[in-house]
Coordinates of C-alpha atoms in Angstrom, one line a residue:
M574 CA 31.1 46.4 129.8
N575 CA 30.7 46.3 133.4
S576 CA 27.9 48.5 134.4
G577 CA 28.0 48.2 137.8
T578 CA 25.8 46.6 140.4
G579 CA 24.2 49.6 141.4
T580 CA 22.4 50.3 137.8
S581 CA 19.1 49.8 137.4
G582 CA 17.1 49.3 134.0
I583 CA 15.5 47.3 131.4
L584 CA 17.5 45.8 128.6
L585 CA 15.8 45.0 125.2
V586 CA 17.7 41.9 123.7
D587 CA 17.6 40.5 120.1
K588 CA 18.1 36.8 121.1
P589 CA 20.0 34.8 118.7
Q590 CA 18.9 31.3 117.5
G591 CA 19.9 28.3 119.0
I592 CA 20.1 29.7 122.9
T593 CA 17.7 29.6 125.6
S594 CA 16.4 32.8 127.3
H595 CA 18.0 31.6 130.4
D596 CA 21.5 31.6 128.5
V597 CA 20.5 35.3 127.9
V598 CA 20.2 36.2 131.5
A599 CA 23.3 34.5 132.4
R600 CA 25.3 36.7 129.4
V601 CA 23.9 39.7 131.0
R602 CA 24.4 38.7 134.1
K603 CA 28.5 38.7 133.0
A604 CA 28.2 42.1 131.1
A605 CA 26.3 44.1 133.8
G606 CA 28.4 42.7 136.8
T607 CA 25.3 41.6 138.6
R608 CA 23.6 38.3 139.8
K609 CA 20.0 40.1 139.9
V610 CA 18.9 40.1 136.0
G611 CA 15.6 38.3 134.8
H612 CA 13.5 38.6 132.1
A613 CA 10.2 38.6 130.6
G614 CA 8.3 36.3 128.2
T615 CA 10.2 33.2 127.5
L616 CA 11.6 32.2 124.0
D617 CA 12.4 28.8 122.8
P618 CA 15.9 28.3 121.4
M619 CA 14.7 27.9 118.0
A620 CA 13.3 31.6 118.2
T621 CA 14.5 34.7 117.7
G622 CA 13.9 38.2 118.5
L623 CA 12.9 40.5 121.4
L624 CA 13.3 39.6 125.1
V625 CA 12.9 41.9 127.7
V626 CA 15.5 41.7 130.4
G627 CA 15.4 43.6 133.7
I628 CA 18.6 44.3 135.9
N629 CA 18.4 45.2 139.9
S630 CA 15.5 46.6 141.0
S631 CA 13.9 46.9 137.6
T632 CA 13.3 42.8 137.7
R633 CA 10.2 44.4 139.8
L634 CA 8.9 45.8 136.5
L635 CA 9.0 42.5 134.8
T636 CA 5.7 41.3 136.4
F637 CA 4.0 44.0 134.7
L638 CA 5.7 43.5 131.3
V639 CA 5.0 39.8 130.7
G640 CA 1.4 40.2 130.3
L641 CA 1.6 42.7 127.5
D642 CA 0.4 42.3 124.0
K643 CA 3.1 40.8 121.2
S644 CA 4.0 40.4 117.6
Y645 CA 5.5 37.6 115.6
E646 CA 6.9 36.6 112.1
A647 CA 6.8 33.3 111.6
T648 CA 6.9 30.4 108.9
I649 CA 4.2 27.6 109.0
R650 CA 5.0 24.4 107.2
L651 CA 1.5 22.7 106.1
G652 CA 1.8 19.0 105.2
V653 CA 3.9 17.9 108.4
A654 CA 3.0 17.3 112.0
T655 CA 5.4 17.2 114.7
T656 CA 5.7 16.0 118.6
T657 CA 6.5 19.8 119.6
D658 CA 4.3 21.5 116.8
D659 CA 7.9 23.2 115.8
A660 CA 10.8 22.0 113.6
E661 CA 12.6 20.7 116.5
G662 CA 10.0 17.8 117.1
E663 CA 9.9 14.2 115.9
T664 CA 7.4 13.7 112.8
L665 CA 4.3 12.5 113.7
A666 CA 2.5 12.5 110.2
V667 CA 3.2 13.5 106.6
V668 CA 0.4 14.3 104.4
D669 CA 0.5 15.5 100.5
A670 CA -0.7 19.2 101.0
S671 CA -1.0 19.6 97.0
G672 CA -4.6 19.8 97.0
V673 CA -5.2 22.5 99.6
E674 CA -6.6 25.6 98.1
Q675 CA -5.6 29.1 99.2
S676 CA -9.2 29.8 99.9
A677 CA -9.3 27.2 102.3
I678 CA -5.8 28.5 103.9
D679 CA -7.5 31.8 104.1
S680 CA -10.7 30.2 105.6
G681 CA -8.7 28.3 108.5
I682 CA -6.6 31.6 109.4
A683 CA -9.7 33.4 109.6
A684 CA -11.0 31.2 112.2
L685 CA -8.3 31.5 114.2
R686 CA -8.5 35.3 114.5
G687 CA -10.0 37.2 117.3
D688 CA -11.2 35.7 120.7
I689 CA -10.4 31.9 120.7
E690 CA -9.9 29.0 122.9
Q691 CA -6.7 27.8 122.5
V692 CA -5.1 24.6 123.8
P693 CA -1.4 25.3 124.4
T694 CA 1.5 23.2 122.9
T695 CA 2.2 19.9 124.9
V696 CA 6.1 21.1 125.2
S697 CA 5.2 24.1 126.9
A698 CA 6.4 25.8 130.2
I699 CA 3.1 25.6 131.8
K700 CA 2.9 23.7 135.2
V701 CA 0.9 20.4 135.6
D702 CA 0.7 19.1 139.0
G703 CA 3.7 21.2 139.8
K704 CA 6.0 20.3 137.1
R705 CA 6.5 21.9 133.8
A706 CA 4.4 20.3 131.0
Y707 CA 7.7 19.5 128.4
A708 CA 9.3 18.1 131.8
L709 CA 6.6 15.9 131.9
A710 CA 6.3 15.0 128.0
R711 CA 10.2 14.4 128.2
E712 CA 9.4 11.7 130.8
G713 CA 6.8 10.1 128.6
V714 CA 3.7 11.2 130.6
E715 CA 1.0 12.1 128.5
V716 CA -0.1 15.7 129.1
E717 CA -3.6 17.0 128.4
L718 CA -3.8 20.9 128.8
K719 CA -6.8 22.9 129.1
A720 CA -7.7 25.3 126.3
R721 CA -7.2 29.1 127.4
P722 CA -8.6 32.1 125.9
V723 CA -6.3 34.2 123.8
T724 CA -6.9 36.9 121.4
I725 CA -5.3 36.8 117.8
A726 CA -5.8 40.5 116.7
R727 CA -3.8 39.9 113.4
F728 CA -2.7 36.6 111.5
D729 CA -2.1 37.5 108.0
V730 CA 0.0 35.6 105.1
L731 CA 2.8 37.4 104.0
A732 CA 4.0 34.7 101.5
R733 CA 3.1 31.2 100.2
R734 CA 5.9 28.9 98.9
D735 CA 5.0 25.5 97.5
V736 CA 7.9 23.2 98.3
E737 CA 8.6 19.4 97.8
I738 CA 10.3 18.0 101.0
E739 CA 12.1 14.9 101.5
A740 CA 9.6 12.1 103.3
P741 CA 11.5 11.0 106.6
G742 CA 10.5 7.4 105.6
D743 CA 8.2 4.5 107.1
E744 CA 8.3 5.8 110.6
A745 CA 6.0 8.6 110.1
P746 CA 2.3 8.0 108.9
G747 CA 1.9 8.8 105.3
A748 CA 5.6 9.4 105.0
G749 CA 5.9 6.7 102.3
S750 CA 9.4 5.2 101.3
P751 CA 12.7 7.0 102.3
G752 CA 14.0 9.5 99.6
A753 CA 10.5 10.1 98.4
T754 CA 9.2 13.3 98.1
V755 CA 6.3 15.1 99.1
H756 CA 4.4 18.3 98.5
A757 CA 4.2 20.8 101.4
I758 CA 3.3 24.7 101.9
D759 CA 5.3 27.1 103.4
L760 CA 3.3 30.3 104.7
D761 CA 5.3 33.3 106.1
V762 CA 2.7 34.9 108.6
V763 CA 2.6 37.8 110.9
V764 CA 0.6 37.4 114.3
D765 CA -0.3 40.3 116.8
C766 CA -1.8 38.5 119.8
S767 CA -2.3 38.7 123.6
S768 CA 0.2 37.5 126.1
G769 CA -0.1 33.7 126.6
T770 CA -0.7 32.8 122.9
Y771 CA 1.4 29.8 121.4
I772 CA 2.4 30.6 117.9
R773 CA 3.1 26.8 117.5
A774 CA -0.3 26.3 118.4
L775 CA -1.6 28.3 115.7
A776 CA 0.5 26.3 113.4
R777 CA -1.1 23.1 114.9
D778 CA -4.5 24.1 114.8
L779 CA -4.2 25.5 111.1
G780 CA -3.0 22.2 109.9
R781 CA -5.5 20.3 111.8
A782 CA -8.1 22.2 110.1
L783 CA -7.2 21.7 106.7
G784 CA -6.4 18.1 107.2
V785 CA -2.9 17.9 106.4
G786 CA -1.0 19.0 109.7
G787 CA 1.0 21.7 110.2
H788 CA 4.1 23.0 112.5
L789 CA 6.4 26.0 113.0
T790 CA 9.8 26.2 111.1
A791 CA 10.7 29.5 112.0
L792 CA 9.9 32.1 114.7
R793 CA 10.6 35.6 115.6
R794 CA 9.3 38.1 118.1
T795 CA 9.2 41.5 116.7
R796 CA 7.4 43.4 119.7
I797 CA 6.2 43.4 123.1
G798 CA 3.9 46.0 124.1
P799 CA 5.5 49.4 123.1
F800 CA 8.8 48.0 122.5
P801 CA 10.0 46.9 118.9
V802 CA 12.9 44.5 118.2
A803 CA 14.4 47.5 116.1
D804 CA 15.2 49.0 119.4
A805 CA 17.1 45.6 120.8
A806 CA 20.4 45.2 121.2
V807 CA 22.6 42.4 119.8
L808 CA 23.7 39.7 122.6
E809 CA 26.9 39.7 121.5
G810 CA 29.4 42.3 123.4
V811 CA 26.5 44.3 124.5
D812 CA 27.3 47.6 126.3
V813 CA 24.5 47.1 129.0
A814 CA 25.2 50.7 130.6
A815 CA 24.8 52.0 127.0
R816 CA 21.6 50.4 126.1
L817 CA 19.7 50.4 129.5
L818 CA 16.4 52.0 129.4
A819 CA 15.6 53.6 132.6
P820 CA 12.8 52.6 134.8
T821 CA 11.2 55.7 134.7
R822 CA 11.3 55.9 131.1
V823 CA 9.3 52.4 130.5
A824 CA 6.9 52.9 133.4
E825 CA 5.8 56.2 131.9
Q826 CA 5.5 54.3 128.5
L827 CA 2.9 51.6 130.2
F828 CA 1.0 53.6 133.0
D829 CA -0.5 56.6 134.0
V830 CA 1.9 58.8 135.7
L831 CA 1.4 60.5 139.3
P832 CA 4.1 63.4 139.7
L833 CA 5.3 63.4 143.6
S834 CA 6.2 66.2 145.7
E835 CA 9.5 65.5 147.9
Q836 CA 7.5 64.9 151.1
Q837 CA 5.2 62.6 149.3
S838 CA 8.1 60.7 147.7
I839 CA 9.7 60.3 151.3
D840 CA 6.5 58.9 152.6
L841 CA 6.0 56.4 150.0
S842 CA 9.5 55.2 150.3
H843 CA 8.8 54.4 153.9
G844 CA 5.4 52.8 153.1
K845 CA 3.2 55.3 154.0
R846 CA 0.0 56.3 152.0
P847 CA 0.2 60.0 150.7
G848 CA -2.5 62.1 150.0
V849 CA -2.7 62.8 146.4
E850 CA -4.6 64.9 143.7
H851 CA -5.3 61.8 141.4
A852 CA -8.7 60.0 140.3
D853 CA -9.0 56.5 142.3
S854 CA -7.3 53.6 140.2
V855 CA -6.4 50.2 140.9
G856 CA -3.3 50.9 139.3
P857 CA -0.5 50.3 138.4
V858 CA 0.4 54.1 138.5
A859 CA 3.9 55.2 138.0
A860 CA 4.9 57.5 141.0
I861 CA 7.9 60.0 140.0
T862 CA 9.9 61.9 142.4
P863 CA 10.7 65.7 141.5
D864 CA 14.0 64.8 140.2
G865 CA 12.3 61.9 137.8
R866 CA 13.3 59.1 139.4
L867 CA 10.6 56.1 139.6
A868 CA 9.4 56.0 143.3
G869 CA 6.8 53.1 142.8
L870 CA 4.0 51.7 141.5
V871 CA 0.7 52.6 143.3
S872 CA -3.0 52.2 143.2
I873 CA -5.3 55.3 144.3
S874 CA -8.3 55.3 146.6
N875 CA -10.0 58.1 148.1
G876 CA -7.3 60.5 147.4
R877 CA -4.3 58.1 148.9
A878 CA -1.6 56.6 147.3
K879 CA -0.9 52.6 148.1
P880 CA 2.4 51.4 147.4
I881 CA 2.1 48.1 145.1
V882 CA 6.0 47.8 144.8
N883 CA 8.5 50.6 145.6
F884 CA 11.8 51.1 143.6
P885 CA 15.1 52.2 145.4
N886 CA 17.4 54.8 144.5
D887 CA 19.5 52.5 142.5
E888 CA 19.3 54.1 138.9
V889 CA 22.8 54.9 137.7
F890 CA 22.5 56.5 134.2
A891 CA 25.2 59.1 132.1

């Protein structure tokens, strides 16, 4: 359905496996009938789950959505390390994991909870000297990324499966002869984490700590901030107009609210700093017009609201 170029809002999409986040944006552009579409928080093609998409002026909200905490469900395979720390990479090493005790796994996971320093996976979108790390890696350039602080609020095992996998052959250290089988361990896990956390890196670091290597075989994002994947639309045949969240509704879930008078709304739209009755705040504070429209996000100092970003009146909702 064409929702029209005048419609603004946030669309929650359940991204299917096998396509990029950019592919999702392209399909939403076509369905919404507008070029101004963006997303917050990339998902790899292998991953599924929640992708937050902004349409028209609501793309201005995406900057404030990227940094929200997130939840994931994933499967980690212990015993195999790959070049990308997930199943899409080439096998680096295969190690029999039959001797890994559950107590060691529990200890390894416990060490990765809380505030930690994490080295992002080499095949990531982080820029190094102006180029994406994954692009440099594809060119054969050795990329060394610096550790970054992240917070892992939850990292729990939901299920464990001991599996026999076929060794890839002599090209991977420890693989043995082609056709041989190796004992591996699959862990279904749930992770709550801060923005910027790489779940692939958690799999890699757990495997390294246990001495057997590890990588991610499945990943699903189930939450971004207050938005669950249960509320997301299926991409195929999505009715954009019917599934859009009004920018006001989104802002009210994320920020403190400042009700505006009609004159304050006009002043703010003209770039002025209207006087308001509200405690000082660096913001963002959601400034809402009398008719319930998101006028902008503001900071407040000495009783005056200063625009951080204004929102034009392009909301169209039934």
